Tab-separated table of C-alpha atoms and ligand atoms in Angstrom:
chain	number	residue	atom	x	y	z
Z	779	MET	CA	-4.483	14.194	-4.178
Z	780	GLU	CA	-4.711	17.972	-4.395
Z	781	GLY	CA	-8.414	18.932	-4.390
Z	782	GLN	CA	-9.621	15.380	-3.900
Z	783	VAL	CA	-11.874	14.193	-1.075
Z	784	VAL	CA	-11.230	10.969	0.815
Z	785	ILE	CA	-13.460	9.385	3.475
Z	786	VAL	CA	-11.700	7.124	5.980
Z	787	THR	CA	-14.038	5.189	8.269
Z	788	GLY	CA	-12.604	4.442	11.683
Z	789	GLY	CA	-10.198	7.292	11.014
Z	790	SER	CA	-9.580	8.369	14.604
Z	791	SER	CA	-7.065	5.674	15.472
Z	792	GLY	CA	-4.649	3.056	14.189
Z	793	MET	CA	-4.134	2.630	10.480
Z	794	GLY	CA	-7.115	4.828	9.668
Z	795	LYS	CA	-5.527	7.812	11.384
Z	796	TYR	CA	-2.184	7.338	9.636
Z	797	MET	CA	-3.836	6.924	6.237
Z	798	ALA	CA	-5.863	10.079	6.840
Z	799	LYS	CA	-2.688	11.950	7.825
Z	800	LYS	CA	-0.947	10.840	4.636
Z	801	PHE	CA	-3.892	11.947	2.482
Z	802	VAL	CA	-3.900	15.358	4.204
Z	803	GLN	CA	-0.158	15.688	3.511
Z	804	GLU	CA	-0.867	14.840	-0.133
Z	805	GLY	CA	-3.299	17.757	-0.327
Z	806	ALA	CA	-6.640	15.982	0.028
Z	807	ASN	CA	-9.627	17.058	2.050
Z	808	VAL	CA	-10.207	14.190	4.422
Z	809	VAL	CA	-13.267	12.988	6.319
Z	810	ILE	CA	-12.618	10.788	9.330
Z	811	THR	CA	-15.513	8.924	10.904
Z	812	GLY	CA	-15.893	7.120	14.199
Z	813	ARG	CA	-18.247	6.558	17.104
Z	814	ASN	CA	-16.475	8.761	19.609
Z	815	GLU	CA	-16.431	12.538	19.126
Z	816	GLU	CA	-13.539	13.202	21.514
Z	817	ARG	CA	-11.292	10.669	19.810
Z	818	LEU	CA	-12.195	12.102	16.415
Z	819	GLU	CA	-11.362	15.643	17.538
Z	820	ALA	CA	-8.034	14.518	19.016
Z	821	ALA	CA	-7.172	12.765	15.747
Z	822	LYS	CA	-8.147	15.863	13.803
Z	823	GLN	CA	-5.713	17.972	15.876
Z	824	GLU	CA	-2.998	15.440	15.210
Z	825	ILE	CA	-3.426	15.027	11.460
Z	826	SER	CA	-4.482	18.514	10.388
Z	827	GLY	CA	-1.928	20.463	8.465
Z	828	GLU	CA	-1.936	24.257	8.384
Z	829	ASP	CA	-5.588	24.351	7.393
Z	830	PRO	CA	-7.876	22.614	9.914
Z	831	ALA	CA	-10.739	22.904	7.413
Z	832	GLN	CA	-8.994	20.182	5.428
Z	833	VAL	CA	-10.269	17.615	7.947
Z	834	LEU	CA	-13.940	16.965	8.703
Z	835	THR	CA	-15.014	14.669	11.516
Z	836	ILE	CA	-18.294	12.767	11.383
Z	837	VAL	CA	-19.660	10.879	14.370
Z	838	MET	CA	-21.348	7.792	12.974
Z	839	ASP	CA	-21.662	4.041	13.323
Z	840	VAL	CA	-20.935	2.018	10.179
Z	841	ARG	CA	-23.447	-0.564	11.431
Z	842	LYS	CA	-26.281	1.812	10.506
Z	843	MET	CA	-27.183	2.335	6.847
Z	844	GLU	CA	-28.751	5.713	7.705
Z	845	ASP	CA	-25.444	6.833	9.247
Z	846	ALA	CA	-23.600	5.833	6.069
Z	847	GLU	CA	-26.055	7.900	4.034
Z	848	ARG	CA	-25.656	10.886	6.397
Z	849	MET	CA	-21.868	10.537	6.054
Z	850	VAL	CA	-22.237	11.022	2.298
Z	851	MET	CA	-24.556	14.031	2.706
Z	852	GLU	CA	-22.297	15.758	5.248
Z	853	THR	CA	-19.221	15.156	3.090
Z	854	GLU	CA	-20.994	16.523	0.030
Z	855	SER	CA	-22.150	19.653	1.844
Z	856	ALA	CA	-18.664	20.314	3.295
Z	857	PHE	CA	-16.516	19.536	0.259
Z	858	GLY	CA	-18.884	19.163	-2.729
Z	859	ARG	CA	-17.399	15.891	-3.951
Z	860	ILE	CA	-16.148	12.447	-2.919
Z	861	ASP	CA	-13.217	10.788	-4.686
Z	862	HIS	CA	-12.326	7.848	-2.483
Z	863	LEU	CA	-13.735	5.737	0.328
Z	864	VAL	CA	-11.454	3.760	2.634
Z	865	ASN	CA	-13.444	1.123	4.536
Z	866	ASN	CA	-11.120	0.900	7.500
Z	867	ALA	CA	-13.516	0.698	10.471
Z	868	ALA	CA	-13.210	-2.695	12.148
Z	869	GLY	CA	-14.008	-4.492	15.363
Z	870	ASN	CA	-12.202	-7.516	16.651
Z	871	PHE	CA	-11.279	-9.465	19.764
Z	872	ILE	CA	-9.682	-12.808	20.380
Z	873	ALA	CA	-12.160	-15.491	21.443
Z	874	PRO	CA	-12.233	-19.250	20.922
Z	875	ALA	CA	-15.031	-20.095	18.463
Z	876	GLU	CA	-16.802	-22.351	20.959
Z	877	LYS	CA	-16.913	-19.544	23.544
Z	878	LEU	CA	-18.014	-16.758	21.201
Z	879	SER	CA	-21.532	-15.516	22.025
Z	880	ALA	CA	-24.146	-14.912	19.367
Z	881	ASN	CA	-23.920	-11.189	20.020
Z	882	GLY	CA	-20.099	-11.226	19.845
Z	883	TRP	CA	-20.304	-12.889	16.433
Z	884	LYS	CA	-23.041	-10.526	15.250
Z	885	THR	CA	-21.230	-7.402	16.470
Z	886	VAL	CA	-18.060	-8.054	14.472
Z	887	ILE	CA	-19.978	-9.197	11.383
Z	888	ASP	CA	-22.073	-6.022	11.657
Z	889	ILE	CA	-19.085	-3.676	11.871
Z	890	VAL	CA	-16.788	-5.335	9.355
Z	891	LEU	CA	-19.046	-6.966	6.766
Z	892	ASN	CA	-22.283	-5.011	6.962
Z	893	GLY	CA	-20.507	-1.723	7.678
Z	894	THR	CA	-18.321	-2.088	4.598
Z	895	PHE	CA	-21.375	-2.799	2.468
Z	896	TYR	CA	-23.420	0.098	3.887
Z	897	CYS	CA	-20.637	2.646	3.319
Z	898	SER	CA	-19.807	1.287	-0.143
Z	899	HIS	CA	-23.515	1.294	-1.061
Z	900	ALA	CA	-23.979	4.905	0.088
Z	901	VAL	CA	-20.847	6.256	-1.604
Z	902	GLY	CA	-21.318	4.104	-4.731
Z	903	ASN	CA	-24.852	5.419	-5.184
Z	904	TYR	CA	-23.579	8.959	-4.748
Z	905	TRP	CA	-21.151	8.434	-7.622
Z	906	ILE	CA	-23.749	6.689	-9.794
Z	907	GLU	CA	-26.419	9.351	-9.222
Z	908	ASN	CA	-23.940	12.155	-9.910
Z	909	ASP	CA	-22.436	10.425	-12.934
Z	910	THR	CA	-18.982	10.625	-11.395
Z	911	LYS	CA	-16.629	7.911	-10.276
Z	912	GLY	CA	-14.109	7.169	-7.613
Z	913	SER	CA	-12.387	4.307	-5.920
Z	914	ILE	CA	-12.875	2.197	-2.827
Z	915	LEU	CA	-10.179	0.646	-0.672
Z	916	ASN	CA	-11.112	-2.098	1.801
Z	917	MET	CA	-8.889	-3.151	4.675
Z	918	VAL	CA	-8.921	-6.921	5.054
Z	919	ALA	CA	-6.482	-9.394	6.640
Z	920	THR	CA	-4.579	-12.409	5.319
Z	921	TYR	CA	-6.996	-14.635	7.212
Z	922	ALA	CA	-9.631	-13.516	4.729
Z	923	TRP	CA	-8.353	-16.448	2.630
Z	924	ASN	CA	-6.312	-18.262	5.249
Z	925	ALA	CA	-7.378	-19.519	8.687
Z	926	GLY	CA	-8.168	-17.038	11.442
Z	927	ALA	CA	-7.926	-19.254	14.499
Z	928	GLY	CA	-9.176	-17.312	17.522
Z	929	VAL	CA	-10.927	-14.667	15.434
Z	930	ILE	CA	-13.537	-16.647	13.504
Z	931	HIS	CA	-15.937	-13.684	13.427
Z	932	SER	CA	-13.349	-11.325	11.963
Z	933	ALA	CA	-12.011	-13.959	9.532
Z	934	ALA	CA	-15.483	-14.738	8.182
Z	935	ALA	CA	-16.288	-11.038	7.894
Z	936	LYS	CA	-12.998	-10.178	6.142
Z	937	ALA	CA	-13.530	-13.114	3.734
Z	938	GLY	CA	-16.872	-11.515	2.913
Z	939	VAL	CA	-15.222	-8.128	2.413
Z	940	LEU	CA	-12.682	-9.690	0.053
Z	941	SER	CA	-15.526	-11.214	-1.941
Z	942	MET	CA	-17.258	-7.823	-1.931
Z	943	THR	CA	-14.036	-6.221	-3.197
Z	944	ARG	CA	-13.863	-8.547	-6.186
Z	945	THR	CA	-17.605	-8.521	-6.870
Z	946	LEU	CA	-17.916	-4.730	-6.845
Z	947	ALA	CA	-14.703	-4.401	-8.868
Z	948	VAL	CA	-16.438	-6.311	-11.646
Z	949	GLU	CA	-19.984	-4.994	-11.201
Z	950	TRP	CA	-19.178	-1.310	-10.687
Z	951	GLY	CA	-15.930	-1.390	-12.678
Z	952	SER	CA	-17.667	-2.467	-15.850
Z	953	LYS	CA	-20.728	-0.238	-15.481
Z	954	TYR	CA	-19.292	2.878	-13.853
Z	955	GLY	CA	-15.477	2.747	-13.934
Z	956	ILE	CA	-15.366	2.533	-10.139
Z	957	ARG	CA	-12.242	0.730	-8.879
Z	958	VAL	CA	-12.389	-1.422	-5.748
Z	959	ASN	CA	-9.243	-2.848	-4.141
Z	960	ALA	CA	-8.055	-4.132	-0.786
Z	961	ILE	CA	-5.001	-4.179	1.447
Z	962	ALA	CA	-4.276	-7.162	3.701
Z	963	PRO	CA	-1.973	-5.879	6.440
Z	964	GLY	CA	0.000	-8.169	8.708
Z	965	PRO	CA	0.863	-7.113	12.266
Z	966	ILE	CA	1.252	-3.331	12.232
Z	967	GLU	CA	2.652	-1.338	15.148
Z	968	ARG	CA	0.637	1.425	16.878
Z	969	THR	CA	-2.729	-0.177	15.974
Z	970	GLY	CA	-5.564	-1.763	17.949
Z	971	GLY	CA	-4.768	-5.063	16.256
Z	972	ALA	CA	-1.153	-5.032	17.501
Z	973	ASP	CA	-2.331	-4.166	21.021
Z	974	LYS	CA	-4.511	-7.267	20.910
Z	975	LEU	CA	-1.723	-9.442	19.534
Z	976	PHE	CA	0.743	-8.167	22.132
Z	977	GLU	CA	-1.413	-8.717	25.193
Z	978	SER	CA	1.329	-10.914	26.666
Z	979	GLU	CA	5.085	-11.036	26.114
Z	980	ALA	CA	4.793	-14.606	24.857
Z	981	ALA	CA	2.208	-13.559	22.293
Z	982	ALA	CA	4.422	-10.674	21.154
Z	983	LYS	CA	7.378	-13.036	20.739
Z	984	ARG	CA	5.272	-15.559	18.816
Z	985	THR	CA	4.068	-12.871	16.453
Z	986	LEU	CA	7.565	-11.565	15.718
Z	987	GLN	CA	8.812	-15.128	15.170
Z	988	SER	CA	6.045	-15.682	12.639
Z	989	VAL	CA	7.137	-12.771	10.427
Z	990	PRO	CA	10.056	-13.689	8.129
Z	991	LEU	CA	11.289	-10.090	8.205
Z	992	ARG	CA	11.240	-10.205	12.049
Z	993	ARG	CA	9.602	-6.864	12.559
Z	994	LEU	CA	6.174	-5.307	12.622
Z	995	GLY	CA	4.952	-3.208	9.745
Z	996	THR	CA	4.437	0.488	10.316
Z	997	PRO	CA	1.197	2.383	9.770
Z	998	GLU	CA	3.179	4.768	7.565
Z	999	GLU	CA	3.952	1.855	5.213
Z	1000	ILE	CA	0.234	1.028	5.053
Z	1001	ALA	CA	-0.561	4.697	4.382
Z	1002	ASP	CA	1.979	4.874	1.531
Z	1003	LEU	CA	0.465	1.778	-0.081
Z	1004	ALA	CA	-3.076	3.105	0.361
Z	1005	HIS	CA	-2.041	6.372	-1.258
Z	1006	PHE	CA	-0.569	4.512	-4.232
Z	1007	ILE	CA	-3.672	2.324	-4.685
Z	1008	LEU	CA	-5.989	5.340	-4.659
Z	1009	SER	CA	-3.745	7.337	-6.996
Z	1010	GLU	CA	-3.801	7.573	-10.789
Z	1011	LYS	CA	-0.632	5.466	-10.821
Z	1012	ALA	CA	-2.802	2.493	-9.893
Z	1013	SER	CA	-5.616	3.367	-12.304
Z	1014	TYR	CA	-5.483	-0.100	-13.884
Z	1015	MET	CA	-5.589	-1.915	-10.540
Z	1016	ASN	CA	-9.063	-3.258	-9.858
Z	1017	GLY	CA	-10.280	-6.128	-7.695
Z	1018	GLU	CA	-6.797	-6.649	-6.280
Z	1019	VAL	CA	-5.745	-7.404	-2.722
Z	1020	VAL	CA	-2.223	-6.326	-1.820
Z	1021	THR	CA	-0.620	-8.051	1.164
Z	1022	LEU	CA	1.767	-6.080	3.368
Z	1023	ASP	CA	2.820	-8.507	6.091
Z	1024	GLY	CA	6.554	-9.126	5.828
Z	1025	GLY	CA	5.762	-12.561	4.383
Z	1026	GLN	CA	3.937	-13.683	7.530
Z	1027	TRP	CA	1.080	-15.583	5.966
Z	1028	LEU	CA	3.427	-17.658	3.767
Z	1029	ASN	CA	5.400	-18.794	6.789
Z	1030	GLN	CA	3.607	-22.096	7.278
Z	1031	PHE	CA	6.527	-23.869	8.966
Z	1032	PRO	CA	8.299	-21.062	10.877
Z	1033	PHE	CA	11.990	-21.596	11.496
X	1061	LIG	C1	-15.397	-12.241	24.234
X	1061	LIG	C2	-16.400	-10.227	23.734
X	1061	LIG	C3	-15.144	-9.547	23.889
X	1061	LIG	C4	-13.993	-10.334	24.246
X	1061	LIG	C5	-16.670	-8.107	23.342
X	1061	LIG	N1	-17.289	-9.278	23.381
X	1061	LIG	N2	-15.361	-8.222	23.635
X	1061	LIG	N3	-16.508	-11.559	23.893
X	1061	LIG	N4	-14.171	-11.687	24.404
X	1061	LIG	N5	-12.799	-9.776	24.420
X	1061	LIG	C6	-18.710	-9.539	23.172
X	1061	LIG	C7	-19.534	-8.890	24.259
X	1061	LIG	O1	-19.553	-9.687	25.412
X	1061	LIG	C8	-20.897	-8.798	23.578
X	1061	LIG	O2	-21.567	-10.028	23.549
X	1061	LIG	C9	-20.531	-8.485	22.147
X	1061	LIG	O3	-19.174	-8.935	21.961
X	1061	LIG	C10	-20.598	-7.011	21.836
X	1061	LIG	O4	-19.757	-6.328	22.715
X	1061	LIG	P1	-19.928	-4.764	23.040
X	1061	LIG	O5	-18.811	-4.353	23.917
X	1061	LIG	O6	-21.324	-4.494	23.514
X	1061	LIG	O7	-19.835	-4.158	21.585
X	1061	LIG	P2	-19.367	-2.733	21.116
X	1061	LIG	O8	-19.385	-1.736	22.238
X	1061	LIG	O9	-20.165	-2.430	19.918
X	1061	LIG	O10	-17.827	-2.945	20.735
X	1061	LIG	C11	-17.444	-3.637	19.590
X	1061	LIG	C12	-16.147	-4.395	19.841
X	1061	LIG	C13	-15.038	-3.483	20.372
X	1061	LIG	C14	-15.719	-5.074	18.527
X	1061	LIG	C15	-16.414	-5.489	20.883
X	1061	LIG	O11	-13.846	-4.209	20.666
X	1061	LIG	C16	-14.723	-2.379	19.404
X	1061	LIG	O12	-15.494	-1.450	19.238
X	1061	LIG	N6	-13.587	-2.434	18.729
X	1061	LIG	C17	-13.196	-1.450	17.718
X	1061	LIG	C18	-11.736	-1.377	17.555
X	1061	LIG	C19	-11.081	-2.678	17.212
X	1061	LIG	O13	-11.486	-3.761	17.666
X	1061	LIG	N7	-10.024	-2.581	16.421
X	1061	LIG	C20	-9.188	-3.746	16.153
X	1061	LIG	C21	-9.359	-4.176	14.783
X	1061	LIG	S1	-7.989	-5.158	14.396
X	1061	LIG	P3	-22.679	-10.465	24.686
X	1061	LIG	O14	-23.072	-11.838	24.282
X	1061	LIG	O15	-21.977	-10.390	26.020
X	1061	LIG	O16	-23.806	-9.481	24.580
X	1061	LIG	C22	-8.400	-6.223	13.202
X	1061	LIG	C23	-7.284	-7.103	12.629
X	1061	LIG	C24	-6.189	-7.515	13.610
X	1061	LIG	O17	-9.501	-6.270	12.814
X	1061	LIG	C25	-6.229	-8.928	14.053
X	1061	LIG	C26	-5.588	-9.164	15.391
X	1061	LIG	C27	-6.199	-10.253	16.222
């Protein structure tokens, strides 16, 4: 990734931070975005290598198209190019569907579904206008095609992101050579998602029981996969979703 530029939305915590760290280690200039400046600065300290100028932080909200467009402009003026976009920013909470408020539904749809479109639209247009190309990686979840009981807002939004992944892979792949892929992580340690899953000891035990490999994934494993998908080694991969969940979603009748 030497000399390349990668934008990671929601890059100040969880998987986003670990992916950003991996890309920095691989020589990329990395932009991390988020809503909170302090958290972004702390993440920058943590992931920067010897050259702090390798990491740019941008305070923005993926729910705003104008923020996505500013993200592209600030990246261009700092680094002069964009090679990859990782749509990692997400919002989620556990709520029974019948109790979910209209605003709770809208908030998660706005962050996950609309945010992914706004950022992809802004970066895609940058590539198209500059006659260059790059690749997009979307973070989904196995409940994008399976059931997401307790997280109907996130499941519906991730299903939309998966559809967007495949649609843009065809539309932008054929016209512009832009690749669009996705990763569907299972339960991953040191992430906001795991914190939510492990709110109680019983919930933690249930989750571990549901994974055939009987362990959580690590954010480093996600980062390694993300690096591979963005790299030239995966240059023929387009419209694919790669699951990294220890076999969890296949475990329909846990034993
Ligand atoms: C019920 C809730 C709620 C909860 C928020 N809401 N949390 N309803 N149970 N636990 C409702 C609020 O009451 C409000 O509706 C609406 O959602 C918006 O809430 P705000 O707090 O105003 O929104 P905001 O400040 O924008 O925060 C967004 C957020 C927050 C999604 C609620 O959690 C967030 O920013 N999260 C970002 C990080 C994150 O979630 N990462 C995990 C991703 S893991 P009303 O009607 O009251 O106005 C993942 C996969 C893992 O995606 C899967 C594991 C389950």
